[in-house]
XYZ file of C-alpha atoms in Angstrom:
681
model
C -25.571 66.258 11.185
C -26.311 69.195 10.061
C -27.953 70.622 6.218
C -27.284 73.399 5.547
C -30.185 75.266 2.298
C -29.110 78.671 1.411
C -32.532 80.265 -0.916
C -32.702 83.793 -2.244
C -34.928 85.343 0.981
C -34.269 82.675 3.484
C -31.080 80.820 4.925
C -32.424 77.119 6.573
C -30.542 75.191 9.155
C -31.729 71.767 10.122
C -29.880 69.440 12.015
C -30.466 65.820 13.027
C -29.387 64.486 16.295
C -30.256 61.459 18.604
C -33.610 61.026 15.699
C -35.441 64.319 16.182
C -35.183 67.364 14.007
C -34.412 70.767 15.260
C -34.766 73.190 12.575
C -33.716 77.597 12.444
C -34.640 79.846 9.922
C -32.228 83.006 9.430
C -33.620 86.138 7.254
C -30.375 85.753 3.391
C -28.396 88.154 4.004
C -26.318 89.621 0.251
C -23.026 91.733 1.978
C -21.728 87.757 3.829
C -22.960 84.831 2.809
C -22.070 82.620 5.065
C -22.614 84.850 8.321
C -26.976 83.527 8.433
C -24.881 80.239 7.617
C -22.833 80.484 10.737
C -25.807 82.248 12.568
C -27.983 79.033 12.107
C -25.471 76.258 12.485
C -24.134 77.282 16.474
C -27.723 78.503 17.283
C -28.414 74.653 16.626
C -24.986 73.367 17.573
C -22.588 71.934 15.561
C -20.384 70.371 18.210
C -20.107 66.575 17.527
C -21.490 66.791 14.173
C -20.411 64.535 11.411
C -21.389 66.206 8.447
C -22.429 69.689 7.620
C -24.233 69.409 4.101
C -24.746 72.248 2.207
C -26.329 73.913 -0.134
C -26.031 76.851 -1.926
C -27.541 79.570 -4.533
C -23.857 82.606 -4.248
C -22.145 81.356 -7.243
C -26.120 81.536 -9.020
C -26.882 84.820 -8.381
C -23.047 86.403 -8.869
C -23.760 85.157 -12.557
C -27.447 86.541 -12.287
C -25.773 89.945 -10.805
C -22.892 89.957 -13.026
C -20.937 90.415 -10.326
C -17.763 88.508 -10.843
C -14.125 88.608 -10.984
C -12.475 88.803 -14.218
C -11.077 86.060 -16.209
C -9.808 85.317 -19.649
C -10.809 82.946 -22.614
C -8.376 81.352 -24.750
C -10.273 79.466 -27.324
C -8.625 77.790 -30.461
C -8.119 80.603 -33.417
C -10.996 82.179 -34.732
C -14.136 80.431 -32.841
C -13.035 82.944 -29.392
C -16.752 84.727 -29.592
C -18.242 81.055 -28.956
C -19.220 83.159 -25.645
C -20.946 85.172 -27.551
C -23.425 83.242 -30.122
C -24.334 80.786 -27.454
C -26.208 78.290 -29.839
C -28.321 80.857 -31.672
C -31.394 79.522 -30.612
C -34.119 82.007 -29.078
C -36.631 82.163 -26.239
C -40.771 81.720 -28.024
C -41.270 85.066 -25.998
C -38.765 86.881 -28.027
C -39.377 84.819 -32.054
C -40.621 88.350 -33.213
C -39.068 91.011 -30.954
C -36.472 92.755 -32.570
C -34.730 94.060 -30.256
C -33.936 91.222 -28.075
C -30.270 90.556 -27.380
C -28.739 87.754 -25.500
C -28.211 88.212 -21.800
C -24.360 86.693 -21.813
C -23.595 88.288 -25.721
C -21.143 91.550 -25.561
C -24.259 94.190 -26.033
C -25.772 92.682 -22.791
C -23.752 91.804 -20.196
C -20.274 88.669 -21.043
C -19.425 86.886 -18.541
C -15.976 87.626 -21.160
C -15.608 90.422 -21.970
C -14.255 90.128 -26.281
C -11.203 91.535 -24.954
C -10.208 89.541 -22.420
C -10.894 86.662 -26.027
C -7.940 85.300 -27.177
C -7.436 82.840 -30.175
C -4.532 80.280 -29.461
C -3.320 79.098 -32.833
C -3.605 75.884 -33.344
C -5.953 73.225 -33.880
C -7.442 69.936 -32.841
C -8.726 67.007 -34.942
C -11.785 65.302 -34.578
C -9.848 61.958 -34.904
C -7.204 63.159 -31.678
C -4.761 64.686 -34.651
C -2.740 67.371 -34.697
C -3.668 69.904 -37.611
C -1.898 72.774 -36.798
C 0.650 72.222 -33.674
C -0.185 74.956 -30.850
C 2.148 78.304 -31.411
C 3.585 78.424 -27.318
C 5.184 81.863 -28.507
C 2.336 83.364 -29.908
C -0.183 82.282 -27.157
C 2.827 83.834 -24.303
C 2.007 86.944 -26.825
C -1.727 86.645 -25.657
C -1.473 85.588 -22.276
C 0.985 88.343 -21.380
C -2.111 90.316 -22.964
C -3.909 89.180 -19.773
C -1.404 90.003 -17.816
C -1.443 93.718 -18.608
C -5.465 93.618 -18.537
C -5.599 91.671 -14.657
C -6.982 89.398 -15.124
C -7.702 86.584 -11.631
C -8.331 83.570 -14.361
C -7.848 82.306 -17.085
C -10.643 78.743 -19.241
C -9.501 77.042 -22.332
C -11.588 75.981 -24.209
C -9.457 74.439 -27.765
C -11.070 72.628 -31.080
C -12.397 68.796 -30.099
C -9.487 68.921 -26.928
C -11.928 65.977 -25.535
C -10.226 63.149 -27.900
C -6.836 65.125 -27.290
C -6.216 66.936 -24.305
C -2.371 68.053 -25.196
C -2.470 71.066 -26.341
C -4.992 72.920 -23.723
C -2.586 70.568 -20.651
C -0.017 72.582 -22.477
C -1.813 75.975 -22.634
C -2.477 75.491 -19.530
C 1.176 75.260 -18.150
C 1.846 78.494 -20.211
C -0.669 79.639 -17.976
C 0.492 79.557 -14.687
C 4.476 80.615 -16.504
C 3.325 83.615 -17.292
C 0.614 84.260 -14.677
C 1.587 83.238 -12.587
C -0.565 80.447 -9.732
C -3.917 82.152 -11.617
C -7.092 79.360 -11.205
C -7.384 77.355 -14.674
C -9.775 75.029 -15.917
C -9.519 73.789 -19.336
C -12.407 71.942 -20.894
C -10.406 68.192 -21.050
C -10.850 67.855 -17.414
C -14.263 70.404 -16.972
C -16.047 68.524 -19.493
C -14.701 66.227 -21.410
C -17.592 66.489 -23.910
C -18.667 66.574 -27.024
C -21.015 70.647 -28.828
C -18.053 72.826 -28.623
C -20.221 76.053 -27.208
C -21.620 74.036 -23.896
C -17.990 73.010 -23.111
C -16.894 75.932 -23.736
C -19.379 78.274 -21.304
C -19.375 75.015 -18.868
C -14.873 76.078 -18.455
C -15.833 79.276 -17.487
C -18.353 78.980 -15.178
C -16.480 77.217 -14.087
C -13.550 78.679 -13.660
C -15.607 81.546 -12.288
C -16.907 79.101 -9.577
C -13.348 78.907 -8.530
C -12.574 82.432 -7.912
C -15.837 83.296 -6.224
C -16.088 79.565 -4.310
C -12.455 80.310 -3.165
C -13.117 82.586 -0.226
C -16.057 82.014 0.718
C -15.115 78.284 2.238
C -12.476 79.107 3.396
C -14.927 82.184 4.891
C -17.295 79.090 5.601
C -14.586 76.277 7.316
C -13.156 78.432 9.767
C -16.837 79.729 10.777
C -17.178 75.891 11.522
C -13.977 75.734 13.018
C -14.543 78.145 15.230
C -18.228 76.821 16.234
C -16.701 73.531 17.374
C -17.180 71.611 13.877
C -15.419 69.221 13.344
C -16.677 67.078 10.874
C -17.176 66.500 6.761
C -18.300 69.665 5.183
C -19.948 68.641 1.956
C -21.484 70.684 -0.772
C -24.603 69.573 -2.742
C -24.323 69.306 -6.823
C -26.917 70.370 -9.258
C -28.971 66.487 -8.883
C -28.804 67.145 -5.180
C -25.981 64.715 -4.238
C -23.059 65.399 -2.008
C -19.494 66.124 -2.688
C -17.089 66.511 -0.025
C -15.470 70.891 -0.110
C -12.171 69.597 -1.228
C -13.353 67.907 -4.593
C -16.410 70.555 -5.036
C -13.935 73.312 -5.104
C -12.109 70.838 -8.612
C -15.136 71.284 -10.203
C -17.303 74.016 -8.669
C -19.389 74.613 -12.008
C -21.422 71.565 -10.313
C -22.863 72.937 -7.284
C -24.240 76.374 -9.414
C -27.480 75.228 -8.946
C -27.831 72.996 -5.662
C -30.572 74.678 -3.379
C -33.560 73.891 -5.726
C -32.633 70.076 -6.035
C -32.358 69.391 -2.871
C -36.625 69.821 -2.187
C -36.741 67.687 -5.375
C -34.255 64.828 -2.742
C -36.481 65.153 -0.399
C -39.850 64.631 -2.178
C -38.135 61.348 -2.994
C -36.785 60.349 -0.206
C -40.855 60.964 1.657
C -42.372 59.796 -0.596
C -40.877 56.115 -0.592
C -41.718 56.701 2.632
C -46.245 57.092 2.782
C -45.766 54.248 -0.697
C -46.905 57.669 -3.424
C -43.480 57.597 -5.720
C -45.443 59.723 -8.300
C -45.445 63.201 -7.182
C -45.433 66.712 -8.107
C -42.913 68.690 -5.851
C -43.645 72.780 -5.343
C -41.066 74.467 -3.318
C -43.200 78.377 -2.269
C -40.230 80.285 -1.016
C -39.959 84.025 -0.721
C -39.212 84.231 -3.730
C -39.869 81.852 -5.617
C -42.059 78.585 -6.725
C -39.694 75.672 -7.772
C -41.807 72.962 -9.787
C -39.929 69.236 -10.036
C -41.483 65.714 -10.885
C -40.726 62.386 -9.543
C -41.542 59.817 -11.298
C -40.926 56.056 -9.908
C -39.726 57.680 -6.853
C -36.642 59.044 -8.750
C -36.460 62.487 -10.203
C -36.107 63.828 -13.035
C -32.054 63.744 -14.515
C -30.888 66.586 -17.088
C -27.616 66.931 -18.747
C -27.488 69.608 -18.585
C -29.384 72.946 -17.580
C -29.550 76.928 -18.338
C -27.687 80.068 -15.839
C -29.809 81.776 -18.031
C -31.617 81.014 -21.151
C -28.985 79.416 -23.339
C -26.247 79.799 -20.872
C -25.068 76.278 -20.809
C -24.532 74.130 -18.383
C -22.784 70.631 -18.687
C -23.676 68.835 -15.299
C -26.384 66.330 -13.684
C -29.218 68.343 -12.967
C -32.559 67.921 -11.102
C -34.915 69.471 -13.516
C -36.856 71.824 -11.631
C -38.450 75.174 -13.426
C -38.528 78.298 -11.399
C -41.451 80.600 -11.040
C -41.609 84.158 -9.987
C -44.006 83.499 -7.230
C -43.604 83.718 -3.917
C -44.642 85.084 -0.667
C -42.406 87.727 -1.375
C -44.654 88.299 -4.783
C -45.737 92.347 -4.995
C -48.886 92.710 -5.962
C -49.091 95.461 -8.617
C -51.891 96.915 -11.016
C -51.350 96.249 -14.588
C -51.227 98.694 -17.597
C -54.917 98.007 -18.194
C -56.278 98.199 -14.124
C -55.614 94.528 -13.661
C -54.732 92.527 -10.101
C -50.947 91.558 -11.692
C -49.162 88.644 -8.480
C -45.088 88.845 -9.163
C -42.223 87.995 -10.825
C -41.524 90.821 -8.914
C -40.434 90.214 -5.279
C -40.082 91.850 -1.788
C -37.393 89.892 -0.712
C -36.155 89.656 2.605
C -35.332 93.368 1.866
C -37.841 95.361 2.845
C -39.883 92.613 2.536
C -44.058 92.326 2.752
C -44.967 95.270 3.873
C -46.655 94.241 6.868
C -43.115 93.510 8.008
C -42.547 97.203 8.841
C -39.709 97.045 7.170
C -39.869 100.320 5.439
C -41.841 98.108 2.472
C -44.914 99.735 1.316
C -46.259 97.070 -1.567
C -48.613 94.790 -0.836
C -47.432 91.841 -1.388
C -48.678 88.147 -1.258
C -47.999 87.451 2.467
C -49.580 90.685 3.113
C -52.810 89.553 0.898
C -53.091 85.999 3.783
C -52.810 88.043 6.569
C -55.189 90.158 5.030
C -57.980 87.232 4.626
C -56.882 86.228 7.652
C -54.947 82.620 7.355
C -51.580 84.125 8.838
C -51.561 84.703 12.528
C -49.961 88.777 12.996
C -48.864 86.884 16.298
C -46.823 83.858 15.402
C -45.781 84.491 12.315
C -41.996 82.834 11.548
C -42.367 81.467 14.942
C -43.253 84.156 16.889
C -40.304 85.851 16.282
C -41.982 88.792 13.570
C -44.685 90.241 14.473
C -47.141 91.706 11.555
C -48.523 94.433 11.134
C -51.986 94.586 9.513
C -52.625 98.126 9.338
C -49.771 98.316 7.052
C -50.575 95.700 4.980
C -54.612 96.490 4.915
C -52.192 100.661 3.832
C -50.605 98.766 0.567
C -53.606 97.766 -0.484
C -55.544 101.168 0.082
C -52.562 102.597 -1.513
C -53.037 100.353 -4.865
C -54.549 103.300 -8.178
C -57.253 101.584 -9.149
C -60.827 101.265 -8.676
C -61.627 98.641 -6.538
C -63.385 98.279 -3.241
C -60.404 96.971 -0.989
C -62.410 93.608 -0.952
C -61.811 92.963 -4.153
C -57.844 94.140 -4.365
C -57.699 91.048 -2.033
C -59.614 89.042 -3.519
C -58.316 89.396 -6.559
C -54.557 89.188 -5.499
C -55.125 85.788 -3.785
C -56.400 84.452 -7.044
C -54.115 84.947 -9.100
C -51.319 84.317 -6.531
C -53.051 80.961 -6.686
C -53.452 80.813 -10.188
C -50.135 81.281 -11.016
C -48.686 78.342 -8.874
C -50.989 76.273 -10.322
C -50.268 77.075 -14.158
C -47.107 76.412 -13.118
C -47.140 72.788 -11.098
C -49.749 71.845 -14.198
C -47.907 73.255 -17.276
C -44.372 70.860 -16.243
C -46.510 68.589 -14.893
C -47.394 68.343 -18.797
C -43.639 69.126 -20.200
C -42.743 66.123 -19.114
C -45.763 64.241 -20.195
C -47.330 62.645 -17.250
C -50.754 63.210 -15.609
C -51.350 65.066 -12.890
C -54.603 63.453 -11.531
C -52.465 60.045 -11.100
C -49.761 62.298 -8.760
C -49.051 64.374 -5.532
C -48.676 67.781 -4.260
C -46.040 67.800 -2.503
C -46.768 71.877 -1.181
C -43.098 73.084 0.555
C -41.313 75.765 1.353
C -42.915 78.488 3.671
C -45.559 79.772 1.878
C -46.248 76.217 -0.122
C -48.609 74.545 2.067
C -50.683 78.294 2.367
C -51.313 77.902 -1.286
C -51.393 75.068 -2.890
C -54.116 73.476 -1.426
C -56.620 75.986 -3.017
C -54.302 75.143 -6.275
C -55.491 71.469 -5.742
C -58.308 71.644 -8.289
C -56.540 74.092 -11.170
C -54.050 71.002 -11.355
C -56.101 68.757 -11.098
C -54.140 66.847 -9.052
C -55.119 63.362 -6.898
C -54.035 65.425 -3.283
C -51.695 67.271 -1.672
C -49.056 66.058 0.839
C -47.773 69.191 3.268
C -44.484 67.088 4.112
C -42.840 67.316 8.524
C -41.132 70.627 8.171
C -42.344 72.155 5.165
C -40.485 75.127 5.429
C -37.190 73.922 5.671
C -37.858 70.573 3.662
C -35.313 71.466 1.293
C -32.859 71.313 3.586
C -33.937 68.190 4.868
C -33.407 66.548 1.055
C -29.274 66.937 1.819
C -29.790 64.675 5.529
C -31.931 62.676 2.531
C -29.104 62.596 -0.516
C -26.494 60.277 -1.447
C -22.629 61.463 -2.103
C -21.840 60.271 -5.295
C -19.069 60.816 -7.366
C -19.498 60.942 -11.409
C -17.541 60.945 -14.882
C -18.617 61.443 -18.152
C -15.975 61.325 -21.594
C -17.983 62.044 -25.273
C -16.429 59.131 -27.761
C -18.244 59.239 -30.700
C -19.121 55.129 -31.213
C -20.702 53.089 -34.020
C -22.170 50.211 -31.350
C -20.923 46.639 -33.312
C -18.909 44.052 -31.667
C -15.893 45.502 -32.710
C -16.320 48.579 -30.680
C -16.339 46.914 -27.527
C -13.056 46.950 -26.208
C -12.588 50.616 -26.659
C -16.141 50.802 -24.933
C -14.194 48.443 -22.172
C -11.606 50.775 -22.066
C -13.159 54.505 -21.652
C -15.500 53.073 -18.661
C -12.476 50.689 -17.213
C -10.458 53.948 -16.496
C -13.462 55.948 -15.784
C -14.281 53.607 -13.110
C -9.923 54.400 -11.428
C -9.985 57.535 -12.060
C -13.759 57.754 -9.583
C -11.542 54.970 -7.236
C -8.627 57.256 -7.028
C -11.148 59.426 -5.088
C -13.659 57.030 -2.646
C -11.641 56.089 0.610
C -10.565 52.713 0.350
C -12.951 51.026 3.053
C -16.153 52.724 1.577
C -19.191 50.982 0.233
C -19.601 51.943 -3.361
C -21.960 51.725 -6.381
C -20.875 51.846 -9.261
C -23.926 52.601 -12.078
C -23.344 52.404 -16.146
C -25.112 54.359 -18.996
C -24.180 56.388 -21.472
C -26.097 58.920 -24.389
C -26.679 57.976 -28.104
C -28.129 58.000 -30.930
C -29.443 56.438 -34.257
C -26.909 57.515 -37.046
C -28.000 60.235 -38.496
C -29.691 62.200 -35.644
C -28.048 65.024 -33.716
C -29.950 64.873 -30.264
C -29.080 62.176 -27.486
C -31.482 60.348 -25.791
C -29.568 60.471 -22.686
C -29.309 57.795 -19.591
C -29.213 55.006 -21.462
C -29.028 52.155 -19.431
C -25.218 49.946 -19.647
C -24.461 46.106 -17.969
C -21.263 46.029 -15.193
C -18.462 43.971 -15.614
C -15.880 43.969 -18.599
C -18.176 45.096 -21.791
C -18.007 42.474 -24.908
C -19.789 41.431 -27.889
C -22.626 40.351 -25.264
C -22.408 43.269 -23.423
C -23.268 45.709 -26.477
C -25.497 44.146 -27.857
C -27.318 45.234 -24.228
C -26.698 48.036 -24.690
C -28.296 48.413 -28.321
C -31.263 46.561 -26.693
C -31.441 49.053 -23.578
C -31.066 51.857 -26.237
C -34.114 51.030 -28.006
C -36.619 50.409 -25.338
C -35.036 54.303 -23.509
C -36.080 55.706 -26.644
C -39.248 53.268 -27.003
C -40.666 54.456 -23.491
C -39.767 58.718 -23.943
C -40.183 58.873 -27.761
C -42.787 56.144 -28.197
C -41.871 54.992 -31.067
C -38.662 51.867 -32.482
C -36.481 51.954 -34.929
C -34.344 48.531 -34.343
C -33.332 47.934 -38.243
C -31.193 51.734 -37.301
C -27.837 51.804 -35.820
C -26.932 53.129 -32.578
C -24.597 55.523 -32.242
C -23.001 56.077 -28.983
C -21.893 59.663 -28.239
C -21.516 60.629 -24.370
C -20.875 57.979 -21.788
C -20.705 57.797 -18.301
C -20.327 56.238 -14.578
C -21.676 57.370 -11.616
C -20.315 55.728 -8.218
C -22.466 56.096 -5.339
C -21.453 55.813 -1.562
C -23.591 54.817 1.415
C -24.905 57.617 3.073
C -26.939 57.869 6.937
C -29.918 59.341 5.763
C -32.797 60.834 7.451
C -35.328 59.160 9.277
C -38.639 60.551 9.955
C -40.850 59.833 13.141
C -43.473 58.294 13.627
C -46.774 59.861 14.593
C -48.571 57.881 17.558
C -52.137 57.501 17.258
C -54.945 59.977 19.442
C -55.870 58.250 23.144
C -59.969 58.124 23.957
C -59.553 60.296 27.049
C -57.632 62.740 24.567
C -60.128 64.631 22.845
C -59.176 66.969 19.214
C -60.001 70.553 19.874
C -59.326 73.945 18.416
C -56.881 76.142 19.364
C -59.474 79.261 19.101
C -61.722 79.863 15.939
C -60.895 82.802 13.084
C -62.840 84.610 10.734
C -61.268 84.080 6.962
C -62.392 87.387 4.598
C -62.695 88.115 0.888
C -63.356 84.580 0.823
C -67.258 84.043 -0.222
C -69.146 85.535 -3.315
C -67.701 89.212 -3.593
C -70.955 90.725 -4.580
C -72.506 89.460 -1.425
C -70.125 90.431 1.303
C -69.212 93.061 2.769
C -65.298 94.339 3.610
C -66.716 93.037 7.672
C -68.012 89.218 6.564
C -65.904 86.189 6.258
C -66.321 82.048 6.826
C -65.016 80.753 9.970
C -62.451 78.003 10.104
C -60.713 76.500 13.404
C -57.105 77.386 13.975
C -54.981 73.989 14.992
C -51.122 73.662 16.644
C -49.316 70.931 14.586
C -47.778 69.993 17.181
C -51.556 68.563 18.935
C -52.169 66.587 15.948
C -52.083 63.069 15.942
C -51.624 60.105 13.188
C -55.104 59.386 11.892
C -56.936 62.979 12.801
C -59.889 63.677 10.299
C -60.620 67.251 9.837
C -63.451 68.653 7.435
C -62.353 72.615 5.909
C -62.456 75.189 6.269
C -59.098 75.124 9.022
C -55.936 76.446 9.325
C -53.176 74.575 11.204
C -49.426 76.785 12.128
C -46.554 74.895 12.758
C -43.669 77.431 13.904
C -42.050 78.235 10.498
C -45.273 77.562 8.039
C -49.418 77.429 7.918
C -51.647 75.481 5.839
C -54.703 76.797 4.821
C -57.244 73.560 4.097
C -59.830 74.851 2.490
C -63.981 74.456 2.150
C -64.557 70.985 1.586
C -61.760 70.347 1.351
C -60.577 67.541 4.135
C -58.010 67.349 6.043
C -56.063 63.457 7.296
C -52.907 63.017 9.696
C -50.541 60.658 8.632
C -48.451 58.437 10.043
C -45.215 60.353 10.399
C -47.179 63.607 10.571
C -47.363 64.404 6.993
C -50.999 66.196 6.376
C -52.924 64.945 3.525
C -55.611 67.073 1.800
C -57.750 65.664 -0.402
C -61.218 66.985 -1.842
C -64.096 65.877 0.031
């Protein structure tokens, strides 16, 4: 099995072959995103691999940079500006800013400019009736306008189409008659859910992704075939569950934000192996730190996610919070003369100053090199030699009165603080006590920075898993293959509603079975999003029993809602009626998962000795040290460690694609699978 995670700075590739894990790391190339994927795959060899699991931020980057194809948007007449209005929410930091503008609005960077958004005369009522029939002549005239504008695809979202799709289906036929064989997404297929704006934005993203990923997927499939791959190509969706590439291209909006979710799944899988079901997950890469929570062995899953503020996509997604903190975070001087770290990043090009690729500003990587945490000769497996003099020059060029020691020390403390604050805020936001949680440190820079953040986060311990630099890619070898279907139907839960609810679940399960091989072992999981009658927001993922839905099953659904509501809000209102809003089914297929080999224990004739001793500078009392003073730290190769080894900090553990720094007052214990468990003394 092979998996690849295309990140902002590096593309990570892992292969599981004969029980051993093989890895490769290639710089991401924004001019041709498939190039590093194929380079890494070729380096590891793809012949004989059964699956190639793929997660990418390719579509997300296209939205962020607005390198988007030209598409048209068709809405019910009078509603074409729904994309510009959004939900009329402001972020907290912009509440008092009169100049703030929504990023995807016409005043800034619209996904679909207003002249390409056309109103169509028709109207479906909320109870699925036809108030005004579709005016086909007027629709053809609007499509002629789009044809003259040269659109490459069309998104369609009509009012109340989720309860009656007839007008959208007919309008799609007219699109093909007038515009030819262009990609066309209709909301009643893409996202047959209530609430018009989120349905519209999801449909637009789907139409854009069809165009963006069509060439990408074709190039990737051809490139893999050229290097000998004959297995199944799977794409990971926003919950890091796997979908065959041909099925993923039917609704590509689901894969637009797949990379960060894979690390959460990898953490949950590894946590189950080491008996730690409560996890704070922090993936610190070159550009960002992606933070998530696993409780009871399960990631937090949301029913929607945002690509930008208020740019919503209706897709199940692991809740991941990204902050601008990573190895490439730039060290700058603020307006008041203070040291700042991030959120700007040097990326992979030009990269940190010590890379010698033209970067002149110091970064967190330069900071750790100056301290002595990073070995310039073994960085990235020895493939990249770091230039300490360039890092020193970058710090000296900062326009500040701080001494060099202060510049480096404060930059290090700010980098650690930024990550610790982000992790702590996510824990509090999700209502968990970090003292009961283990912090999983991964990403190339995670093991280097997160142990120092342990006391600020107040977590139980820090665990560095095997291959932390490619841990998110390993998550793609820990994921299930899942097909999902959902449908909105406002239904007050009473015994009389049982036949309608049963029909909804039966239709969705039949739809899913058609996508799955007849001999596959599959488990169907039912749930619904509901609310107390009169509420405007839903409680998601309320469990639904399997089998035929009768009066007893409806009673069980009501009881499940009140239990779930109480668990999440602390309140319970048994006397109030419950209304189901969105009903969903997940078809989970049995999937082979990565297994981590156990590490042998150290023999009596095999002493534990460091490879060398290094001096870590700038970490003591700045008032009592000069530029040359420091503390001694023992350096170990991770491959030389054995299960049960215990080492007191300060310690540095080197491996091919990552460096772990254990500070003073901390103890390192090597676990059963080679995980590095870092606790307070």
